[in-house]
């Protein structure tokens, strides 16, 4: 478990005894602290919060971060009084006092265990020695002793309290019939959710806006979701049978796209008001869909108009958008005889080899990058829209499925391309068993349009991967991509890319330093993790800017409906709020299922704020973003 921060309320548990830090049942005048069991009918041990200590310059330390450990209820802090017995106590906080500042030091090789070390003189929290034959006491005074790596009683774990969840007032759509037969749906108050004091609505209630693209027979009987259905995850492409949202026109609002073998590719254009037109062909001429093909829509050239890009059996195919809004040619133009499933195109398999369509150099044109058995392959896109042939050897013999390339598995080891240094070039980042590996692009490789190696728009070489963080890997409890999603995003406007993950204990963040490395991971929210009941079989979790302030928020489709945790910047998040009682797993919120009912967070109106869209049984449901920032209690 990463080091937690001040938003969390925690119990501090001694690893050797399993007892929890707190005041004795009969508190003493000197504020002495003990570890004790918690009786079922008695008072619970105290909960604590860790507040990082700022440096003299007003920022936070990069390494050896100091914390004030504060009682969440009373406000007193852990204090080292000195003296002969060196007994730990809690006392009133005093700014700048070293004996009230602590380092949280991970125990090497034991995930989730820490030494709690005084910043004053390096002593650590411990328990007094006792004879093993003696009956363990109900309470044991906590003392401060010299560090001893072999001592079991000097090891502590942090246990997060139950998530503090609140709800928000929701508006619902009410149907209104007009004299001329027209219908409209004004927004009215809903009693479905209790209102938090001072809160304002953030999302409307659900409305069925299109009786198509649903799993019911009358709505088209869409049952298959295709491969890698959830956008935002590394290497996302839509497979045959999928329904998804994409900006089909470049107008800034998302339309519905569906891939069905019987009908080919179809779309339902957004009207800009939260509703959609009826289904219509996406391609200029109908064409059967190959079951193994993978699709996406993206502006490959930087011209403002998206193209259809297909990973076909024989390679990469592209259909350009015409003036009438349809795409041609129907089968796509073969632009690269590589990255395809056919052996002649490299034998790339959807369940083994992630492929990315990204701008690796910052020149505005998207390139193809893939991780095959032997390593990483890159095809740059030229100014004329063509893609360069693959070289005879991978650009990096790492991040691949083969043992010689690291043994990376698609379902366990997420891989990303992101600019971790701020030089405009994408680096390779991956979470393997040991933790986070980074291969930086140095800009000293092949030349770009200018012909000058290292110039803007040139593709550099990737350096040897470095293990930059011992976290977010399977050895630290992050078992799979589905169970523990991880994202590379900027949690601060204008900041560096950070690593955000939904881990075993909740949401963990490792802040990017801007040099290809990351600060130690911190647990910033005790929610959205497996410990709080979030599972890939029932729930979806995204990062999206709900409020339009440039900072990503957490959006979770849970049991009761949609929960949102507002991003505060600098890798921090507020407690989650229930913003829509719909799109959830529970019967009261619609009985939505991950394997049948895809749900998305996307802007379907073009107003710059994301809405909630789900494909249910009867068709397409929408909950509009009401442009108001919600408040917590």
XYZ file of C-alpha atoms in Angstrom:
633
model
C 0.000 0.000 0.000
C 1.435 3.429 -0.911
C 2.087 6.095 1.719
C -1.269 7.814 2.330
C -1.911 11.559 2.480
C -4.044 13.949 4.456
C -7.419 13.294 2.787
C -7.633 9.823 4.337
C -8.712 8.784 7.794
C -6.595 5.831 8.887
C -6.114 3.351 11.648
C -2.442 2.672 12.435
C -1.963 -1.022 13.212
C 1.078 -2.731 14.703
C 2.021 -5.550 12.320
C 3.374 -7.860 15.055
C 0.338 -7.742 17.348
C -2.501 -6.667 15.071
C -3.469 -4.054 17.666
C -4.373 -0.481 16.788
C -2.759 2.780 17.889
C -4.893 5.028 20.090
C -5.478 6.434 23.539
C -5.875 3.972 26.422
C -9.402 3.172 27.586
C -8.632 5.348 30.610
C -6.731 8.291 29.101
C -3.724 9.634 31.004
C -2.831 13.238 31.756
C 0.322 13.115 29.647
C -1.555 11.958 26.499
C 0.188 8.587 26.385
C -0.663 6.342 23.426
C -1.050 2.567 23.375
C -1.937 -0.250 21.034
C -5.034 -2.189 22.015
C -7.778 -4.437 20.724
C -11.101 -2.924 19.805
C -14.074 -4.453 21.617
C -17.180 -4.913 19.515
C -19.269 -2.941 21.991
C -16.562 -0.466 22.989
C -15.120 2.708 21.514
C -13.158 2.380 18.312
C -9.450 3.283 18.265
C -8.567 6.710 16.996
C -8.260 7.477 13.320
C -5.360 9.538 12.047
C -4.538 11.767 9.085
C -1.111 12.367 7.531
C -0.371 15.971 6.527
C 2.804 16.557 4.483
C 5.214 19.107 5.985
C 5.999 22.016 3.679
C 9.562 23.147 3.097
C 10.810 26.646 3.795
C 10.120 27.485 0.142
C 6.458 26.576 0.578
C 6.554 23.355 -1.458
C 6.812 19.728 -0.457
C 9.960 17.628 -0.216
C 10.708 15.326 -3.123
C 12.448 12.720 -0.985
C 12.279 11.842 2.716
C 8.932 13.585 3.049
C 7.991 14.590 6.587
C 4.443 14.276 7.931
C 2.430 15.538 10.872
C 0.242 12.630 12.035
C -2.967 14.164 13.385
C -5.845 12.665 15.361
C -8.803 12.958 12.972
C -11.265 13.610 15.809
C -9.421 15.672 18.409
C -6.812 17.423 16.268
C -3.850 16.496 18.503
C -0.733 15.122 16.835
C 1.858 12.402 17.478
C 4.552 13.889 19.691
C 7.983 12.696 20.837
C 8.354 14.164 24.342
C 11.940 12.989 24.843
C 12.739 11.873 28.355
C 13.961 8.574 29.691
C 11.100 6.255 28.838
C 10.600 7.765 25.353
C 6.889 6.987 25.518
C 4.850 8.205 22.537
C 2.082 10.684 23.258
C -0.408 12.927 21.494
C -0.208 16.659 22.145
C -1.432 19.988 20.822
C 0.118 20.841 17.444
C 2.916 23.399 17.365
C 4.056 24.683 13.973
C 7.564 23.724 12.935
C 8.378 21.445 15.877
C 10.669 18.626 14.692
C 9.500 16.289 17.468
C 6.006 16.368 15.890
C 7.226 15.458 12.413
C 7.610 11.890 11.148
C 8.959 9.959 8.202
C 7.003 6.997 6.856
C 9.645 4.539 5.609
C 8.561 1.460 3.583
C 9.850 -1.882 4.851
C 11.966 -3.312 2.061
C 10.410 -6.390 0.478
C 7.193 -6.248 2.536
C 4.445 -4.357 0.726
C 2.176 -2.297 2.936
C 4.445 -2.242 6.019
C 6.249 0.876 7.277
C 8.592 2.185 9.955
C 7.290 5.420 11.509
C 10.460 7.397 12.201
C 10.888 10.620 14.164
C 12.251 13.451 12.025
C 13.931 14.765 15.194
C 16.472 12.019 15.931
C 15.602 8.948 13.855
C 13.981 6.799 16.555
C 10.958 4.746 15.482
C 7.638 3.644 16.974
C 8.025 0.332 18.821
C 6.546 -1.767 21.646
C 8.331 -2.678 24.884
C 9.984 -6.070 25.179
C 8.033 -8.773 26.994
C 8.477 -12.437 27.827
C 6.883 -14.590 25.151
C 5.391 -16.824 27.870
C 3.493 -13.930 29.435
C -0.140 -13.323 28.588
C -0.258 -10.356 26.197
C -1.739 -7.288 27.911
C -4.965 -5.674 26.697
C -3.074 -2.425 26.176
C 0.606 -1.850 25.459
C 2.322 1.522 25.736
C 3.976 2.665 22.494
C 7.614 3.708 22.893
C 10.328 5.214 20.713
C 13.487 3.194 20.105
C 16.485 2.999 17.833
C 15.825 1.494 14.432
C 16.187 -2.313 14.271
C 15.560 -3.884 10.863
C 14.907 -7.294 12.418
C 12.305 -6.077 14.935
C 8.751 -7.147 14.036
C 7.183 -4.737 16.528
C 8.632 -1.720 14.707
C 6.530 -2.427 11.617
C 3.171 -0.731 11.093
C 0.424 -0.744 8.509
C -2.185 1.862 7.620
C -5.788 0.685 7.347
C -8.182 3.052 5.613
C -11.543 3.837 7.167
C -14.749 3.200 5.253
C -15.219 5.723 2.425
C -17.190 8.828 3.367
C -19.851 9.065 0.698
C -22.451 11.729 0.225
C -25.069 12.326 -2.430
C -26.261 15.282 -4.385
C -29.588 16.550 -5.644
C -30.398 15.186 -9.095
C -32.741 16.627 -11.704
C -34.776 14.323 -13.897
C -36.361 14.651 -17.319
C -40.163 14.993 -17.321
C -41.969 14.344 -20.593
C -44.230 17.172 -21.798
C -46.700 16.770 -24.691
C -47.584 19.830 -26.785
C -50.798 20.666 -28.699
C -49.097 20.106 -32.073
C -47.984 16.586 -31.175
C -44.441 17.616 -30.400
C -42.760 16.385 -27.205
C -40.108 17.972 -25.008
C -38.342 16.930 -21.810
C -37.911 19.757 -19.280
C -35.816 19.187 -16.174
C -37.624 18.931 -12.848
C -36.521 18.073 -9.309
C -36.178 14.433 -8.399
C -36.678 12.875 -4.985
C -34.520 9.912 -5.888
C -31.548 11.228 -3.896
C -31.214 13.067 -0.631
C -29.663 16.497 -0.926
C -26.360 17.409 0.673
C -26.513 20.819 2.421
C -25.366 23.548 0.063
C -25.046 21.177 -2.888
C -26.091 22.021 -6.440
C -27.033 19.591 -9.207
C -24.250 18.247 -11.400
C -25.980 15.678 -13.649
C -29.565 15.204 -14.696
C -31.427 11.972 -14.240
C -31.348 9.449 -17.105
C -33.442 9.825 -20.254
C -33.969 7.230 -22.991
C -33.083 9.281 -26.078
C -32.866 6.632 -28.819
C -34.606 3.260 -29.068
C -31.749 1.739 -31.043
C -28.300 0.289 -30.253
C -29.766 -1.629 -27.292
C -29.485 -5.258 -26.233
C -33.255 -5.869 -26.494
C -34.511 -7.377 -29.738
C -36.594 -4.302 -30.595
C -33.528 -2.068 -30.148
C -31.264 -4.033 -32.469
C -30.217 -6.944 -30.243
C -26.668 -5.723 -29.790
C -24.992 -8.305 -27.583
C -21.288 -8.376 -28.422
C -19.121 -5.634 -27.000
C -16.027 -6.230 -29.070
C -12.475 -6.255 -27.759
C -10.869 -3.699 -25.435
C -14.177 -1.901 -25.157
C -13.379 0.575 -22.382
C -11.771 3.742 -23.817
C -9.007 5.437 -21.894
C -7.141 2.221 -21.284
C -3.826 1.703 -23.097
C -4.114 0.477 -26.678
C -7.901 0.808 -26.863
C -9.553 -0.301 -30.116
C -13.161 -1.323 -30.818
C -13.872 -4.822 -32.070
C -16.762 -6.117 -34.159
C -20.019 -5.906 -32.195
C -18.915 -2.877 -30.180
C -20.821 0.348 -29.594
C -18.820 3.407 -28.677
C -18.706 7.209 -28.931
C -16.436 9.177 -31.244
C -16.155 12.682 -32.666
C -17.128 11.673 -36.200
C -17.129 15.161 -37.740
C -14.492 17.134 -35.836
C -17.211 19.420 -34.432
C -16.217 18.733 -30.825
C -19.173 16.531 -29.944
C -19.360 12.747 -29.881
C -21.637 10.606 -32.045
C -22.627 6.976 -31.624
C -20.707 4.425 -33.689
C -21.646 0.748 -33.913
C -19.843 -2.151 -35.589
C -22.219 -4.954 -36.505
C -21.358 -7.644 -39.085
C -24.884 -7.772 -40.525
C -25.097 -4.000 -41.121
C -21.502 -2.935 -41.316
C -20.432 0.252 -39.563
C -23.317 2.531 -38.580
C -23.642 5.818 -36.723
C -26.224 7.978 -34.967
C -25.133 11.639 -35.201
C -25.470 13.845 -32.143
C -28.003 16.669 -32.457
C -26.089 18.783 -29.970
C -28.878 18.780 -27.359
C -28.198 15.427 -25.721
C -30.209 13.405 -28.257
C -29.221 11.562 -31.446
C -30.537 11.097 -34.980
C -31.604 7.646 -36.118
C -29.058 5.068 -37.174
C -27.454 5.588 -40.605
C -24.478 4.122 -42.505
C -21.056 5.363 -41.487
C -19.319 4.335 -44.712
C -20.158 5.608 -48.190
C -20.931 2.050 -49.299
C -21.897 -0.896 -47.119
C -19.137 -3.374 -46.391
C -19.037 -6.528 -44.300
C -16.916 -6.352 -41.191
C -14.175 -8.891 -40.627
C -14.501 -10.365 -37.114
C -10.811 -9.861 -36.327
C -10.631 -6.198 -37.369
C -10.146 -3.472 -34.742
C -11.464 0.061 -35.274
C -10.985 3.601 -34.037
C -11.707 7.152 -35.268
C -8.902 9.686 -35.003
C -7.522 12.786 -36.675
C -4.404 11.147 -38.074
C -3.050 14.159 -39.968
C -3.792 17.057 -37.610
C -6.164 18.630 -40.149
C -9.158 18.701 -37.809
C -11.122 15.922 -39.510
C -11.160 12.397 -38.072
C -10.449 9.313 -40.144
C -11.456 5.698 -39.654
C -8.387 3.616 -38.855
C -8.692 -0.174 -38.951
C -6.193 -2.791 -37.856
C -7.082 -5.330 -40.529
C -5.599 -8.732 -41.244
C -3.267 -7.368 -43.926
C -2.219 -4.230 -42.048
C -3.372 -0.709 -41.272
C -6.231 0.672 -43.374
C -7.549 4.238 -43.393
C -10.872 5.663 -44.669
C -10.960 9.450 -45.040
C -14.059 11.522 -44.247
C -15.798 13.079 -47.234
C -17.742 16.332 -47.480
C -21.028 14.416 -47.073
C -19.896 13.069 -43.703
C -19.364 9.494 -44.855
C -16.037 7.710 -45.121
C -14.385 6.073 -48.131
C -13.162 3.712 -49.335
C -15.411 1.291 -47.469
C -12.673 -1.277 -46.955
C -10.127 1.408 -46.180
C -6.923 2.213 -48.042
C -4.019 -0.013 -47.045
C -1.424 2.461 -45.763
C 0.893 0.033 -43.982
C 1.479 -3.686 -44.531
C 2.218 -4.282 -40.865
C 0.514 -4.467 -37.455
C -2.051 -6.918 -38.928
C -3.131 -10.348 -37.741
C -1.983 -12.146 -40.894
C 1.546 -13.616 -40.624
C 2.567 -11.553 -43.666
C 1.580 -8.418 -41.743
C 3.465 -9.445 -38.615
C 1.025 -11.793 -36.869
C -0.225 -9.201 -34.380
C -2.854 -10.715 -32.083
C -5.444 -8.659 -30.213
C -5.041 -10.577 -26.935
C -1.245 -10.367 -26.951
C 0.076 -7.307 -28.721
C -1.079 -3.771 -27.810
C -0.982 -1.236 -30.623
C -1.151 2.543 -30.248
C -2.026 5.367 -32.638
C -0.141 8.344 -31.177
C 1.913 11.384 -32.089
C 5.354 10.263 -30.953
C 7.222 13.447 -31.902
C 4.805 16.362 -31.525
C 4.534 17.090 -35.266
C 0.720 16.765 -35.246
C 0.621 13.492 -37.206
C -0.254 10.173 -35.609
C 2.198 7.285 -35.830
C 1.737 3.553 -35.214
C 3.486 1.967 -32.235
C 3.141 -1.663 -31.198
C 4.546 -4.056 -28.622
C 5.114 -7.488 -30.197
C 6.854 -10.565 -28.818
C 10.354 -9.245 -29.479
C 9.872 -5.633 -28.424
C 8.589 -2.266 -29.666
C 8.023 -1.379 -33.319
C 7.309 2.125 -34.654
C 6.056 3.372 -38.033
C 6.219 7.159 -38.491
C 3.622 8.922 -40.612
C 5.049 11.209 -43.262
C 3.746 14.559 -44.473
C 1.957 12.865 -47.379
C -0.073 10.646 -45.045
C 1.901 7.477 -45.743
C 3.489 5.334 -43.063
C 7.102 4.209 -43.136
C 7.824 0.513 -43.484
C 8.920 -1.225 -40.312
C 12.649 -1.748 -39.856
C 14.121 -5.227 -39.741
C 14.527 -5.058 -35.957
C 12.445 -3.487 -33.189
C 13.391 -0.009 -32.013
C 13.554 -1.374 -28.470
C 13.964 -4.970 -27.328
C 11.751 -4.516 -24.289
C 8.058 -4.182 -23.320
C 7.304 -7.294 -25.413
C 5.602 -10.604 -24.668
C 8.686 -12.742 -25.268
C 11.011 -13.560 -22.391
C 13.885 -11.784 -24.128
C 11.732 -8.606 -24.214
C 10.577 -8.808 -20.597
C 7.585 -11.165 -20.637
C 4.916 -8.430 -20.701
C 1.340 -9.774 -20.675
C -1.607 -7.761 -21.998
C -3.956 -8.579 -19.124
C -1.394 -7.925 -16.360
C 1.055 -5.295 -17.512
C -0.372 -2.002 -18.855
C 1.843 -0.044 -21.202
C 1.545 3.641 -22.117
C 3.101 6.271 -24.333
C 3.353 9.653 -22.619
C 5.665 12.649 -22.474
C 7.256 12.202 -19.049
C 9.978 14.824 -19.568
C 8.161 17.735 -21.237
C 10.257 17.664 -24.414
C 7.272 17.006 -26.720
C 8.255 13.414 -27.444
C 6.472 10.385 -26.077
C 8.259 7.949 -23.819
C 7.363 4.334 -23.096
C 5.970 3.609 -19.635
C 4.890 0.223 -18.320
C 3.798 -1.398 -15.072
C 5.425 -4.825 -14.750
C 5.726 -7.176 -11.780
C 8.450 -5.167 -10.022
C 6.906 -1.753 -10.611
C 7.064 1.064 -13.163
C 9.572 0.975 -16.020
C 10.301 3.954 -18.288
C 12.168 4.167 -21.588
C 12.795 7.781 -22.526
C 12.904 8.978 -26.127
C 16.077 11.012 -26.453
C 15.516 12.832 -29.762
C 18.872 11.773 -31.167
C 17.604 9.206 -33.665
C 16.148 9.433 -37.156
C 15.554 12.877 -38.633
C 12.179 14.422 -39.289
C 10.955 16.769 -42.009
C 13.837 19.162 -41.382
C 16.409 16.445 -41.978
C 18.178 17.358 -38.755
C 18.523 14.680 -36.077
C 17.046 15.836 -32.820
C 14.994 18.635 -34.443
C 11.371 19.259 -33.539
C 9.276 16.626 -35.258
C 12.096 14.093 -35.394
C 11.803 10.602 -34.004
C 14.498 9.766 -31.497
C 15.658 6.492 -30.082
C 14.326 4.900 -26.915
C 16.790 4.379 -24.103
C 17.106 1.208 -22.091
C 14.166 0.857 -19.697
C 14.771 1.910 -16.104
C 12.847 0.767 -13.036
C 11.790 4.172 -11.696
C 9.188 3.184 -9.079
C 8.705 0.028 -7.004
C 4.905 0.217 -7.051
C 1.840 -0.322 -9.299
C 3.112 -3.804 -10.166
C 1.800 -7.305 -9.499
C 4.317 -7.743 -6.678
C 2.651 -4.833 -4.874
C -0.853 -6.269 -5.260
C -1.886 -4.775 -8.621
C -3.031 -8.070 -10.083
C -4.505 -7.232 -13.493
C -5.366 -4.412 -15.883
C -9.102 -5.060 -15.436
C -9.059 -5.329 -11.642
C -6.690 -2.433 -11.042
C -6.863 0.103 -13.918
C -3.989 2.541 -14.180
C -3.810 5.844 -16.112
C -1.144 8.391 -17.065
C -2.712 11.870 -16.827
C -1.946 15.400 -15.734
C -3.734 15.894 -12.429
C -2.635 19.550 -12.337
C -3.205 22.048 -15.147
C 0.141 22.584 -16.853
C 1.836 19.983 -14.683
C 3.702 16.791 -15.469
C 1.975 13.500 -16.235
C 1.164 11.531 -13.098
C 0.370 7.857 -12.618
C -3.118 7.284 -11.160
C -4.344 3.809 -10.282
C -7.344 2.099 -8.724
C -5.504 -0.268 -6.436
C -6.192 -2.810 -3.715
C -6.793 -0.144 -1.028
C -8.180 2.713 -3.123
C -6.875 5.427 -5.433
C -3.087 5.796 -5.491
C -1.123 8.559 -7.227
C 2.562 8.864 -8.103
C 3.388 12.438 -9.153
C 5.610 12.869 -12.190
C 8.890 14.710 -11.613
C 9.323 15.784 -15.238
C 12.508 13.791 -15.793
C 10.999 10.391 -16.587
C 10.713 9.375 -12.932
C 7.920 9.523 -10.380
C 7.626 10.428 -6.733
C 6.715 7.612 -4.320
C 3.094 6.532 -4.679
C 0.554 7.839 -2.173
C -2.871 6.557 -1.334
C -5.057 9.637 -1.812
C -8.629 8.294 -1.617
C -10.049 5.333 0.276
C -12.583 4.553 -2.433
C -12.899 2.965 -5.897
C -10.567 0.094 -4.906
C -11.093 -3.615 -4.426
C -11.095 -3.068 -0.646
C -14.231 -0.955 -1.121
C -15.945 -3.584 -3.284
C -15.198 -2.278 -6.777
C -14.765 -5.207 -9.191
C -14.323 -5.320 -12.989
C -17.221 -7.774 -13.283
C -19.697 -5.205 -11.936
C -18.208 -1.728 -12.137
C -16.510 0.732 -14.494
C -14.019 3.428 -13.484
C -12.826 6.358 -15.593
C -10.858 9.577 -15.331
C -12.595 12.529 -17.014
C -12.859 16.290 -16.557
C -16.471 16.563 -15.360
C -16.408 20.230 -14.353
C -14.467 21.681 -17.282
C -11.685 23.153 -15.133
C -8.919 21.175 -16.822
C -8.405 18.810 -13.878
C -9.457 15.145 -14.245
C -12.116 13.777 -11.917
C -12.844 10.161 -11.020
C -16.093 8.743 -12.418
C -17.238 5.348 -11.170
C -20.271 3.362 -12.271
C -21.027 1.512 -9.022
C -23.918 -0.381 -7.452
C -26.142 2.604 -6.617
C -25.363 4.661 -9.698
C -22.618 7.023 -10.795
C -20.140 8.328 -8.223
C -17.811 11.247 -8.933
C -14.768 12.335 -6.942
C -13.786 15.852 -7.901
C -10.101 16.403 -8.693
C -8.384 19.039 -6.553
C -5.160 19.152 -8.543
C -1.700 18.002 -7.419
C -2.870 14.378 -7.385
C -5.630 14.904 -4.807
C -9.351 14.081 -4.923
C -12.406 14.884 -2.814
C -14.641 12.233 -1.290
C -17.011 10.670 -3.803
C -20.543 11.914 -4.382
C -23.461 10.073 -5.932
C -24.380 12.267 -8.895
C -26.832 10.059 -10.796
C -28.998 7.198 -9.592
C -28.775 5.341 -12.863
C -26.294 3.337 -14.950
C -25.499 1.210 -11.855
C -25.272 -2.505 -11.138
C -28.069 -2.559 -8.538
C -31.700 -3.149 -9.477
C -32.690 0.302 -8.186
C -30.192 1.968 -10.522
C -31.071 0.004 -13.657
C -29.293 -3.371 -13.310
C -26.602 -2.426 -15.839
C -24.130 -5.173 -16.714
C -20.533 -4.710 -17.856
C -20.749 -7.470 -20.473
C -23.979 -6.170 -22.070
C -24.330 -2.456 -21.363
C -21.359 -0.258 -22.315
C -21.248 3.146 -20.624
C -19.182 6.199 -21.454
C -18.223 9.654 -20.234
C -18.144 11.948 -23.286
C -19.198 15.385 -24.527
C -22.234 14.824 -26.779
C -23.332 18.476 -26.911
C -20.116 20.290 -27.817
C -20.239 22.524 -24.732
C -16.873 21.327 -23.454
C -18.256 19.243 -20.573
C -18.723 15.499 -20.509
C -22.099 13.781 -20.218
C -23.033 10.230 -19.195
C -24.117 7.863 -21.979
C -25.140 4.231 -21.651
C -26.356 1.535 -24.023
C -29.087 -0.304 -22.113
C -31.660 -2.879 -23.121
C -34.215 -0.550 -24.757
C -31.610 1.737 -26.310
C -29.400 4.743 -25.547
C -29.728 6.597 -22.225
C -28.240 10.007 -21.455
C -27.679 12.017 -18.268
C -26.744 15.590 -19.138
C -23.974 17.541 -17.454
C -25.673 20.540 -15.830
C -22.530 22.695 -15.738
C -22.509 23.059 -11.963
C -19.686 22.037 -9.691
C -20.994 19.846 -6.896
C -20.009 20.431 -3.283
C -19.171 18.024 -0.518
C -20.572 18.319 2.987
